[in-house]
Amino acid sequence: MIRLVNVQKRFGELLLFDGLNLRAPGGKVSVILGPSGCGKTSLLNMLAGILQPEGGRIEGVGTRRISYLFQEPRLIPWRTIRGNLEFVLQGNEGLTERLEVRRRAEEALARVGMRDFADAYPAELSGGMRQRAVIARAFAYPGEILLMDEPLQALDLARKLDLVEWFLSLWAETTPTTVFVTHDIQEAMILGDYITVFSAPPARIIKEIENPVPPAERRLEDPRLMSVEAELYRSILDKRS
C-alpha cells in the first residue's frame, strides 16, 4: 500500500496540498479524479521521486521499481518501436543479456497487437498506436508501481475504450499497484478499483468510492457502473454549487 500522510506541496505561489492524506491499496488501480490544476501530476511526480513534498511523508514507495505513463507518448523518435522498448529494458536486473531484452520487447508488442509494427518509427504510427506502444513499454519494464498521468486524454472514445481493454488485460497478469490521474469521469469509473475525487487547490478529498464492478465486467452501459458515474457527477456538482 502507498500512503500519503499530511503531505504539503506548493507550485510557486499556489498551495496544492495542505495536509493531504491518501491511500492507494496494493495490487489495485486507484484513480484520482480532479479538475485541471489541482495537483494531480505533482502528486504522481512526488510518488516517482521527481518532486519532494515540503511537509508530511510518503510511505510504501521506497526503492520499489516504478513504471510511468505520461500524458504524451514520449517515444524516442530515432528508435523503432522495438528499440524504444529495448531501451528501457537494458541494464535492468535479470534483463542484461541482449537476447532476453529482445524477447521481452517482442513479447510485450505481441500482447498489444503490435508485432507487425516493431520496426516502425513513432512518426509512422497513429496516436492510438503510439499509446499502445507506450502501454507495452510500461508492462515490459518490471515495475511494481505503475503511475499513469492522463495517458488517454487525447484519444476519441472508441480508441480510448480499445486501449482501456488492452491495459486491463495486461494489468491483470501482474497487478502492479497503480495510481491513475484524470479529469475524465468515464476513464475513472472504467479503470478505477478505488476512485478519489479532488477539489480545486488546495486539493481536498471530496468523495471516495470503491468500484462495485469487477474490472473484467466494466461496460459503460452497465447499470452498476452508471450508478458510480451518477455518484461521481453528484459529488462534483455539489461541490460547485
Tab-separated table of C-alpha atoms in Angstrom:
chain	number	residue	atom	x	y	z
A	1	MET	CA	0.000	0.000	0.000
A	2	ILE	CA	1.073	3.557	-0.768
A	3	ARG	CA	0.209	6.214	1.809
A	4	LEU	CA	0.471	9.986	1.785
A	5	VAL	CA	0.477	11.358	5.316
A	6	ASN	CA	-0.165	15.074	5.911
A	7	VAL	CA	1.561	15.958	2.629
A	8	GLN	CA	2.143	19.614	1.823
A	9	LYS	CA	3.220	20.960	-1.560
A	10	ARG	CA	3.334	24.306	-3.332
A	11	PHE	CA	3.738	25.111	-7.009
A	12	GLY	CA	5.173	28.604	-6.984
A	13	GLU	CA	2.690	30.684	-5.016
A	14	LEU	CA	-0.085	28.127	-5.423
A	15	LEU	CA	-0.750	25.834	-2.467
A	16	LEU	CA	-1.565	22.439	-3.998
A	17	PHE	CA	-1.731	20.228	-0.905
A	18	ASP	CA	-2.134	21.312	2.692
A	19	GLY	CA	-2.022	18.189	4.831
A	20	LEU	CA	-3.247	15.664	2.241
A	21	ASN	CA	-3.883	12.110	3.471
A	22	LEU	CA	-4.394	9.455	0.820
A	23	ARG	CA	-4.125	5.671	0.443
A	24	ALA	CA	-3.560	3.544	-2.685
A	25	PRO	CA	-4.088	-0.156	-1.859
A	26	GLY	CA	-1.539	-2.640	-3.155
A	27	GLY	CA	-2.406	-4.565	-6.315
A	28	LYS	CA	-5.304	-2.247	-7.190
A	29	VAL	CA	-5.948	0.683	-9.537
A	30	SER	CA	-6.520	3.878	-7.570
A	31	VAL	CA	-7.872	6.745	-9.660
A	32	ILE	CA	-7.508	10.388	-8.687
A	33	LEU	CA	-10.282	12.394	-10.376
A	34	GLY	CA	-9.998	16.150	-10.257
A	35	PRO	CA	-10.018	19.415	-12.208
A	36	SER	CA	-7.050	20.696	-14.167
A	37	GLY	CA	-4.516	22.402	-11.910
A	38	CYS	CA	-5.476	20.560	-8.717
A	39	GLY	CA	-2.052	18.921	-8.373
A	40	LYS	CA	-2.644	15.502	-9.935
A	41	THR	CA	0.609	15.476	-11.924
A	42	SER	CA	2.539	16.883	-8.965
A	43	LEU	CA	1.184	14.032	-6.843
A	44	LEU	CA	2.492	11.460	-9.330
A	45	ASN	CA	5.834	13.223	-9.533
A	46	MET	CA	6.155	13.060	-5.750
A	47	LEU	CA	5.388	9.340	-5.822
A	48	ALA	CA	8.052	8.921	-8.518
A	49	GLY	CA	10.606	10.926	-6.524
A	50	ILE	CA	10.819	13.655	-9.193
A	51	LEU	CA	9.420	16.166	-6.682
A	52	GLN	CA	9.681	16.180	-2.911
A	53	PRO	CA	6.878	17.142	-0.512
A	54	GLU	CA	7.519	20.199	1.620
A	55	GLY	CA	5.811	18.590	4.575
A	56	GLY	CA	4.446	15.220	5.610
A	57	ARG	CA	5.677	11.921	4.217
A	58	ILE	CA	5.074	9.293	1.549
A	59	GLU	CA	5.114	5.631	2.561
A	60	GLY	CA	5.178	2.427	0.551
A	61	VAL	CA	7.308	3.566	-2.400
A	62	GLY	CA	10.905	3.373	-1.177
A	63	THR	CA	13.114	1.561	-3.678
A	64	ARG	CA	10.280	-0.215	-5.496
A	65	ARG	CA	10.541	-0.176	-9.294
A	66	ILE	CA	8.250	2.358	-10.968
A	67	SER	CA	6.739	2.488	-14.465
A	68	TYR	CA	5.394	5.889	-15.518
A	69	LEU	CA	2.936	6.612	-18.348
A	70	PHE	CA	2.987	10.311	-19.171
A	71	GLN	CA	0.360	12.460	-20.884
A	72	GLU	CA	2.367	12.323	-24.124
A	73	PRO	CA	3.814	9.077	-25.537
A	74	ARG	CA	7.447	10.248	-25.065
A	75	LEU	CA	8.814	7.697	-27.504
A	76	ILE	CA	12.362	8.259	-28.765
A	77	PRO	CA	11.779	9.403	-32.369
A	78	TRP	CA	15.003	7.980	-33.841
A	79	ARG	CA	14.424	4.497	-32.423
A	80	THR	CA	11.984	1.919	-33.755
A	81	ILE	CA	9.093	0.836	-31.564
A	82	ARG	CA	11.053	-2.292	-30.645
A	83	GLY	CA	14.093	-0.122	-29.964
A	84	ASN	CA	12.066	2.072	-27.600
A	85	LEU	CA	11.081	-0.958	-25.542
A	86	GLU	CA	14.604	-2.371	-25.566
A	87	PHE	CA	15.967	0.965	-24.343
A	88	VAL	CA	14.001	0.837	-21.058
A	89	LEU	CA	14.844	-2.846	-20.535
A	90	GLN	CA	18.604	-2.633	-20.989
A	91	GLY	CA	20.616	-2.682	-17.790
A	92	ASN	CA	17.798	-3.799	-15.503
A	93	GLU	CA	18.300	-6.743	-13.168
A	94	GLY	CA	17.728	-10.023	-14.999
A	95	LEU	CA	17.448	-8.348	-18.382
A	96	THR	CA	21.038	-7.528	-19.226
A	97	GLU	CA	21.571	-10.085	-21.960
A	98	ARG	CA	20.685	-8.871	-25.420
A	99	LEU	CA	18.585	-11.885	-26.412
A	100	GLU	CA	16.495	-11.641	-23.258
A	101	VAL	CA	15.913	-7.925	-23.850
A	102	ARG	CA	14.780	-8.649	-27.405
A	103	ARG	CA	12.491	-11.452	-26.241
A	104	ARG	CA	10.794	-9.262	-23.635
A	105	ALA	CA	10.268	-6.441	-26.129
A	106	GLU	CA	8.807	-8.787	-28.745
A	107	GLU	CA	6.532	-10.401	-26.187
A	108	ALA	CA	5.195	-7.054	-24.960
A	109	LEU	CA	4.480	-5.850	-28.505
A	110	ALA	CA	2.701	-9.088	-29.351
A	111	ARG	CA	0.474	-8.718	-26.315
A	112	VAL	CA	-0.831	-5.345	-27.557
A	113	GLY	CA	-1.157	-6.499	-31.163
A	114	MET	CA	1.856	-4.575	-32.477
A	115	ARG	CA	4.286	-7.307	-33.513
A	116	ASP	CA	3.940	-6.264	-37.173
A	117	PHE	CA	4.919	-2.674	-36.293
A	118	ALA	CA	8.058	-3.453	-34.277
A	119	ASP	CA	10.342	-1.933	-36.929
A	120	ALA	CA	8.240	1.201	-37.460
A	121	TYR	CA	9.264	4.600	-36.080
A	122	PRO	CA	6.926	6.625	-33.843
A	123	ALA	CA	6.216	9.228	-36.544
A	124	GLU	CA	4.878	6.472	-38.804
A	125	LEU	CA	2.154	5.437	-36.355
A	126	SER	CA	-1.211	6.905	-35.411
A	127	GLY	CA	-1.733	8.452	-31.988
A	128	GLY	CA	-3.634	5.405	-30.772
A	129	MET	CA	-0.881	3.044	-31.881
A	130	ARG	CA	1.785	5.161	-30.208
A	131	GLN	CA	-0.196	4.999	-26.972
A	132	ARG	CA	-0.497	1.233	-27.385
A	133	ALA	CA	3.285	1.057	-27.744
A	134	VAL	CA	3.686	3.093	-24.564
A	135	ILE	CA	1.425	0.683	-22.672
A	136	ALA	CA	3.536	-2.208	-23.978
A	137	ARG	CA	6.674	-0.409	-22.799
A	138	ALA	CA	5.227	0.162	-19.329
A	139	PHE	CA	4.374	-3.503	-18.887
A	140	ALA	CA	7.616	-4.759	-20.431
A	141	TYR	CA	9.510	-2.967	-17.666
A	142	PRO	CA	9.142	-4.989	-14.426
A	143	GLY	CA	7.600	-2.186	-12.368
A	144	GLU	CA	5.969	-2.859	-9.015
A	145	ILE	CA	4.246	0.526	-9.092
A	146	LEU	CA	2.544	1.985	-12.170
A	147	LEU	CA	1.880	5.731	-12.392
A	148	MET	CA	-0.431	6.997	-15.155
A	149	ASP	CA	-0.775	10.702	-15.943
A	150	GLU	CA	-3.850	11.051	-18.190
A	151	PRO	CA	-2.289	8.966	-20.998
A	152	LEU	CA	-5.628	8.593	-22.825
A	153	GLN	CA	-6.760	12.224	-22.818
A	154	ALA	CA	-6.064	12.985	-26.499
A	155	LEU	CA	-7.942	9.961	-27.874
A	156	ASP	CA	-11.509	9.639	-29.122
A	157	LEU	CA	-13.881	7.394	-27.174
A	158	ALA	CA	-13.553	4.331	-29.437
A	159	ARG	CA	-9.743	4.350	-29.326
A	160	LYS	CA	-9.794	5.077	-25.624
A	161	LEU	CA	-12.006	2.067	-24.906
A	162	ASP	CA	-9.771	-0.144	-27.044
A	163	LEU	CA	-6.704	0.934	-25.075
A	164	VAL	CA	-8.505	0.502	-21.769
A	165	GLU	CA	-9.245	-3.090	-22.777
A	166	TRP	CA	-5.559	-3.664	-23.665
A	167	PHE	CA	-4.483	-2.086	-20.397
A	168	LEU	CA	-6.807	-4.119	-18.185
A	169	SER	CA	-5.809	-7.405	-19.825
A	170	LEU	CA	-2.110	-6.667	-19.281
A	171	TRP	CA	-2.615	-5.248	-15.795
A	172	ALA	CA	-4.460	-8.387	-14.649
A	173	GLU	CA	-1.353	-10.501	-15.318
A	174	THR	CA	0.937	-8.635	-12.901
A	175	THR	CA	-1.421	-6.381	-10.845
A	176	PRO	CA	1.058	-3.596	-10.068
A	177	THR	CA	-0.066	-1.025	-7.521
A	178	THR	CA	-1.418	1.661	-9.832
A	179	VAL	CA	-2.213	5.354	-9.402
A	180	PHE	CA	-4.046	6.828	-12.386
A	181	VAL	CA	-4.934	10.520	-12.536
A	182	THR	CA	-7.572	12.013	-14.811
A	183	HIS	CA	-10.292	14.631	-15.138
A	184	ASP	CA	-12.445	12.223	-17.201
A	185	ILE	CA	-15.261	10.514	-15.287
A	186	GLN	CA	-15.621	7.652	-17.792
A	187	GLU	CA	-11.921	6.805	-17.503
A	188	ALA	CA	-12.217	6.874	-13.726
A	189	MET	CA	-15.179	4.530	-13.482
A	190	ILE	CA	-13.887	2.017	-16.068
A	191	LEU	CA	-10.336	1.810	-14.742
A	192	GLY	CA	-10.627	2.561	-11.054
A	193	ASP	CA	-10.977	-0.011	-8.297
A	194	TYR	CA	-10.924	2.949	-5.927
A	195	ILE	CA	-11.833	6.465	-7.048
A	196	THR	CA	-10.905	9.598	-5.089
A	197	VAL	CA	-12.335	12.961	-6.133
A	198	PHE	CA	-10.175	16.027	-5.515
A	199	SER	CA	-11.366	19.592	-5.131
A	200	ALA	CA	-9.637	22.583	-6.686
A	201	PRO	CA	-6.389	23.536	-4.880
A	202	PRO	CA	-5.555	23.330	-2.150
A	203	ALA	CA	-6.804	19.832	-3.019
A	204	ARG	CA	-9.116	18.163	-0.549
A	205	ILE	CA	-10.792	14.786	-0.862
A	206	ILE	CA	-14.492	15.391	-1.533
A	207	LYS	CA	-15.502	11.799	-2.359
A	208	GLU	CA	-14.071	8.271	-2.122
A	209	ILE	CA	-15.763	5.388	-3.946
A	210	GLU	CA	-14.931	1.698	-4.113
A	211	ASN	CA	-15.988	0.448	-7.549
A	212	PRO	CA	-18.560	-2.361	-7.100
A	213	VAL	CA	-17.979	-3.742	-10.613
A	214	PRO	CA	-15.058	-6.177	-11.213
A	215	PRO	CA	-12.626	-4.901	-13.887
A	216	ALA	CA	-13.499	-7.586	-16.449
A	217	GLU	CA	-17.219	-6.690	-16.247
A	218	ARG	CA	-16.971	-2.911	-16.589
A	219	ARG	CA	-19.027	-1.621	-19.510
A	220	LEU	CA	-20.327	1.921	-19.899
A	221	GLU	CA	-23.904	0.647	-20.252
A	222	ASP	CA	-23.745	-1.485	-17.069
A	223	PRO	CA	-26.349	-0.098	-14.584
A	224	ARG	CA	-23.929	-0.638	-11.696
A	225	LEU	CA	-21.312	1.470	-13.439
A	226	MET	CA	-23.887	4.089	-14.394
A	227	SER	CA	-24.673	4.386	-10.693
A	228	VAL	CA	-20.976	5.065	-9.996
A	229	GLU	CA	-20.984	7.675	-12.766
A	230	ALA	CA	-24.011	9.418	-11.282
A	231	GLU	CA	-22.406	9.454	-7.826
A	232	LEU	CA	-19.224	10.992	-9.237
A	233	TYR	CA	-21.160	13.665	-11.088
A	234	ARG	CA	-23.149	14.477	-7.945
A	235	SER	CA	-20.013	14.862	-5.863
A	236	ILE	CA	-18.501	17.268	-8.399
A	237	LEU	CA	-21.691	19.291	-8.949
A	238	ASP	CA	-22.469	19.506	-5.225
A	239	LYS	CA	-19.019	20.937	-4.629
A	240	ARG	CA	-19.545	23.617	-7.276
A	241	SER	CA	-22.984	24.692	-6.015
